GROMACS .gro file of C-alpha atoms in nm:
model
  188
    1MET     CA    1  -0.045   8.776  -0.428
    2THR     CA    2   0.263   8.673  -0.230
    3ASN     CA    3   0.639   8.704  -0.263
    4LYS     CA    4   0.863   8.402  -0.301
    5PRO     CA    5   0.992   8.387   0.069
    6LEU     CA    6   0.629   8.417   0.202
    7GLN     CA    7   0.505   8.148  -0.053
    8LYS     CA    8   0.788   7.922   0.079
    9PHE     CA    9   0.680   7.991   0.446
   10ILE     CA   10   0.315   7.917   0.352
   11GLU     CA   11   0.413   7.583   0.182
   12TYR     CA   12   0.625   7.501   0.485
   13ILE     CA   13   0.334   7.550   0.730
   14ASP     CA   14   0.103   7.363   0.490
   15ASN     CA   15   0.336   7.065   0.490
   16PHE     CA   16   0.441   7.077   0.858
   17PHE     CA   17   0.284   6.824   1.094
   18ILE     CA   18   0.209   6.945   1.439
   19ASP     CA   19   0.176   6.665   1.678
   20PHE     CA   20  -0.036   6.800   1.949
   21THR     CA   21  -0.339   6.627   2.093
   22GLU     CA   22  -0.620   6.778   2.329
   23GLU     CA   23  -0.470   6.567   2.615
   24ASP     CA   24  -0.118   6.715   2.549
   25PHE     CA   25  -0.272   7.080   2.545
   26LEU     CA   26  -0.471   7.022   2.865
   27ASN     CA   27  -0.162   6.879   3.048
   28LEU     CA   28   0.031   7.184   2.953
   29LEU     CA   29  -0.238   7.409   3.112
   30LYS     CA   30  -0.211   7.212   3.445
   31ILE     CA   31   0.142   7.341   3.487
   32ARG     CA   32   0.119   7.648   3.703
   33ARG     CA   33   0.285   7.904   3.492
   34ARG     CA   34   0.220   8.255   3.394
   35TRP     CA   35   0.106   8.324   3.037
   36PRO     CA   36   0.236   8.619   2.860
   37ILE     CA   37   0.088   8.936   2.969
   38HIS     CA   38  -0.013   9.198   2.691
   39THR     CA   39  -0.168   9.531   2.648
   40SER     CA   40  -0.498   9.557   2.475
   41PRO     CA   41  -0.569   9.816   2.199
   42ARG     CA   42  -0.733  10.011   2.478
   43GLY     CA   43  -0.420  10.011   2.682
   44GLU     CA   44  -0.547   9.748   2.945
   45VAL     CA   45  -0.311   9.488   3.085
   46ILE     CA   46  -0.468   9.147   2.999
   47GLY     CA   47  -0.371   8.789   3.043
   48GLY     CA   48  -0.236   8.575   2.770
   49VAL     CA   49  -0.531   8.349   2.766
   50GLU     CA   50  -0.871   8.487   2.668
   51LEU     CA   51  -1.214   8.336   2.645
   52ILE     CA   52  -1.444   8.429   2.344
   53ASN     CA   53  -1.775   8.465   2.493
   54ASN     CA   54  -2.116   8.435   2.302
   55LEU     CA   55  -2.119   8.804   2.241
   56GLY     CA   56  -1.792   8.763   2.029
   57GLU     CA   57  -1.599   8.945   2.285
   58LYS     CA   58  -1.256   8.846   2.430
   59ILE     CA   59  -1.233   8.834   2.813
   60TRP     CA   60  -0.967   8.698   3.047
   61THR     CA   61  -1.065   8.799   3.397
   62PRO     CA   62  -1.263   8.481   3.496
   63LEU     CA   63  -0.965   8.268   3.404
   64TYR     CA   64  -0.703   8.385   3.647
   65ASP     CA   65  -0.646   8.375   4.007
   66ALA     CA   66  -0.549   8.656   4.244
   67GLU     CA   67  -0.175   8.586   4.185
   68ARG     CA   68  -0.228   8.633   3.802
   69PHE     CA   69  -0.180   8.269   3.722
   70LEU     CA   70  -0.409   8.077   3.494
   71ASP     CA   71  -0.646   7.882   3.703
   72PHE     CA   72  -0.700   7.535   3.556
   73ASN     CA   73  -1.021   7.470   3.739
   74LYS     CA   74  -1.175   7.801   3.610
   75PHE     CA   75  -1.051   7.730   3.268
   76THR     CA   76  -1.191   7.380   3.277
   77TYR     CA   77  -1.537   7.511   3.398
   78PHE     CA   78  -1.559   7.731   3.071
   79TYR     CA   79  -1.406   7.463   2.842
   80GLU     CA   80  -1.662   7.199   2.946
   81LYS     CA   81  -1.934   7.449   2.862
   82GLY     CA   82  -1.787   7.475   2.513
   83TYR     CA   83  -1.634   7.823   2.507
   84SER     CA   84  -1.343   7.902   2.269
   85PHE     CA   85  -1.018   8.017   2.399
   86ILE     CA   86  -0.710   8.213   2.258
   87PHE     CA   87  -0.369   8.134   2.394
   88MET     CA   88  -0.141   8.420   2.277
   89GLU     CA   89   0.227   8.441   2.195
   90ILE     CA   90   0.275   8.065   2.206
   91LEU     CA   91   0.559   7.995   1.957
   92ASP     CA   92   0.789   7.912   2.233
   93LEU     CA   93   0.553   7.654   2.387
   94THR     CA   94   0.662   7.325   2.218
   95GLU     CA   95   0.943   7.203   1.998
   96ASP     CA   96   0.729   7.203   1.680
   97LEU     CA   97   0.622   7.571   1.752
   98ARG     CA   98   0.977   7.674   1.829
   99GLU     CA   99   1.090   7.520   1.491
  100ILE     CA  100   0.808   7.713   1.305
  101HIS     CA  101   0.926   8.047   1.467
  102GLN     CA  102   1.287   7.974   1.368
  103TYR     CA  103   1.186   7.889   1.017
  104ALA     CA  104   0.993   8.219   0.988
  105LEU     CA  105   1.311   8.403   1.106
  106ASP     CA  106   1.529   8.216   0.862
  107THR     CA  107   1.294   8.241   0.556
  108LEU     CA  108   1.120   8.568   0.611
  109GLY     CA  109   1.385   8.765   0.826
  110ALA     CA  110   1.089   8.855   1.035
  111ILE     CA  111   0.945   8.771   1.381
  112VAL     CA  112   0.589   8.633   1.358
  113HIS     CA  113   0.342   8.609   1.635
  114GLY     CA  114   0.136   8.292   1.704
  115ASN     CA  115  -0.185   8.221   1.891
  116LEU     CA  116  -0.358   7.897   1.949
  117TYR     CA  117  -0.743   7.870   1.924
  118PHE     CA  118  -0.885   7.590   2.139
  119SER     CA  119  -1.263   7.486   2.137
  120GLN     CA  120  -1.504   7.214   2.161
  121GLY     CA  121  -1.733   7.399   1.908
  122LEU     CA  122  -2.038   7.421   2.139
  123GLN     CA  123  -2.064   7.789   2.183
  124ASN     CA  124  -1.971   8.099   1.955
  125PRO     CA  125  -1.692   7.975   1.750
  126SER     CA  126  -1.500   8.308   1.724
  127PHE     CA  127  -1.547   8.674   1.637
  128ASP     CA  128  -1.784   8.806   1.405
  129PHE     CA  129  -1.664   8.929   1.048
  130HIS     CA  130  -1.348   9.128   1.082
  131THR     CA  131  -1.025   9.218   0.897
  132ASP     CA  132  -0.657   9.220   1.020
  133HIS     CA  133  -0.397   9.470   0.916
  134TYR     CA  134  -0.150   9.186   0.853
  135ASP     CA  135  -0.155   8.860   0.669
  136ILE     CA  136  -0.233   8.550   0.869
  137ILE     CA  137  -0.179   8.173   0.822
  138ILE     CA  138  -0.412   7.935   1.010
  139LYS     CA  139  -0.305   7.585   1.059
  140ASN     CA  140  -0.572   7.360   1.186
  141ILE     CA  141  -0.387   7.118   1.418
  142TYR     CA  142  -0.695   6.894   1.468
  143GLY     CA  143  -1.079   6.935   1.412
  144LYS     CA  144  -1.277   7.078   1.132
  145CYS     CA  145  -1.422   7.427   1.079
  146LYS     CA  146  -1.589   7.642   0.813
  147TRP     CA  147  -1.427   7.971   0.736
  148ILE     CA  148  -1.578   8.254   0.537
  149VAL     CA  149  -1.298   8.449   0.368
  150GLY     CA  150  -1.414   8.739   0.142
  151LYS     CA  151  -1.687   8.579  -0.061
  152ASP     CA  152  -1.540   8.227  -0.039
  153ILE     CA  153  -1.623   7.944   0.188
  154ARG     CA  154  -1.342   7.715   0.291
  155ILE     CA  155  -1.359   7.400   0.506
  156ILE     CA  156  -1.031   7.312   0.677
  157GLU     CA  157  -0.971   6.993   0.862
  158ASP     CA  158  -0.685   6.817   1.051
  159GLN     CA  159  -0.329   6.963   0.956
  160GLN     CA  160  -0.467   7.179   0.676
  161SER     CA  161  -0.384   7.544   0.648
  162LEU     CA  162  -0.550   7.856   0.521
  163PHE     CA  163  -0.376   8.187   0.415
  164ILE     CA  164  -0.557   8.512   0.456
  165GLU     CA  165  -0.428   8.823   0.318
  166LYS     CA  166  -0.433   9.148   0.527
  167ASN     CA  167  -0.741   9.357   0.513
  168VAL     CA  168  -0.968   9.060   0.364
  169ILE     CA  169  -1.286   9.018   0.571
  170HIS     CA  170  -1.310   8.676   0.740
  171LYS     CA  171  -1.463   8.484   1.020
  172VAL     CA  172  -1.498   8.128   1.153
  173GLU     CA  173  -1.871   8.032   1.060
  174HIS     CA  174  -1.879   7.690   1.231
  175ILE     CA  175  -1.668   7.446   1.437
  176GLU     CA  176  -1.749   7.080   1.407
  177GLY     CA  177  -1.641   6.921   1.736
  178LYS     CA  178  -1.308   6.973   1.920
  179ARG     CA  179  -1.055   7.193   1.745
  180LEU     CA  180  -0.704   7.339   1.799
  181SER     CA  181  -0.561   7.564   1.551
  182LEU     CA  182  -0.248   7.778   1.530
  183THR     CA  183  -0.287   8.132   1.373
  184ILE     CA  184   0.042   8.292   1.267
  185ALA     CA  185   0.030   8.675   1.231
  186LEU     CA  186   0.284   8.810   0.956
  187HIS     CA  187   0.338   9.170   1.079
  188ASN     CA  188   0.504   9.320   0.771
   0.00000   0.00000   0.00000
C-alpha cells in the first residue's frame, strides 16, 4: 500500500489538529488579495477559487471582479445558496498549513499541493465519480461527509482523515451541514 515515509506523513496528518473555523475562513476571504492563478487542463487561465455548480463543473468567473480579485460579495451570494468551493494552492495560508507543507518536505522530500473545499452542504457536494493520477489525503477540518472510495463507504467527521490511492475511483456522496476540508495531493 504505502512506503514508510508516506505512512509517517499520513499518520502525521491523521493526528494533526487544524484549528480553523468557518468564521476564521470567511474573515480571510474579506481581505482583498489575489488568490493564485492557474492554468486549467484546457490551457485556460483560471482563478484560485472555483465554485462547484449543480452540474458537477468547476467555474470561477462569477466570483471575481474586473481587477481579478475575489469579490467577497459575489462569493457570499453563492455560499449562502449552499454551493461548494475549492480554494487552490493554500498551503501558505495559515501557520498550520505552512507546518503541514514543511513536514511534507522534510518527510517525503516532495512538494505537495493543497486545496480547501468549503461548503454548507446544500447543493451538489462535489464532482461525480472520478480518479486522480496521484495519491490524496483528505483532512476534514470540520463537518461530516460520506465518501465512496472504490466499493467502500467512508464517513469522515471533524479532524478525521482519509487516504485515497491514485487511480481509485471516488466521490463525496453527501455533506451533512457545513464543511471545510483540506485535500493534499501527493504528486509522485
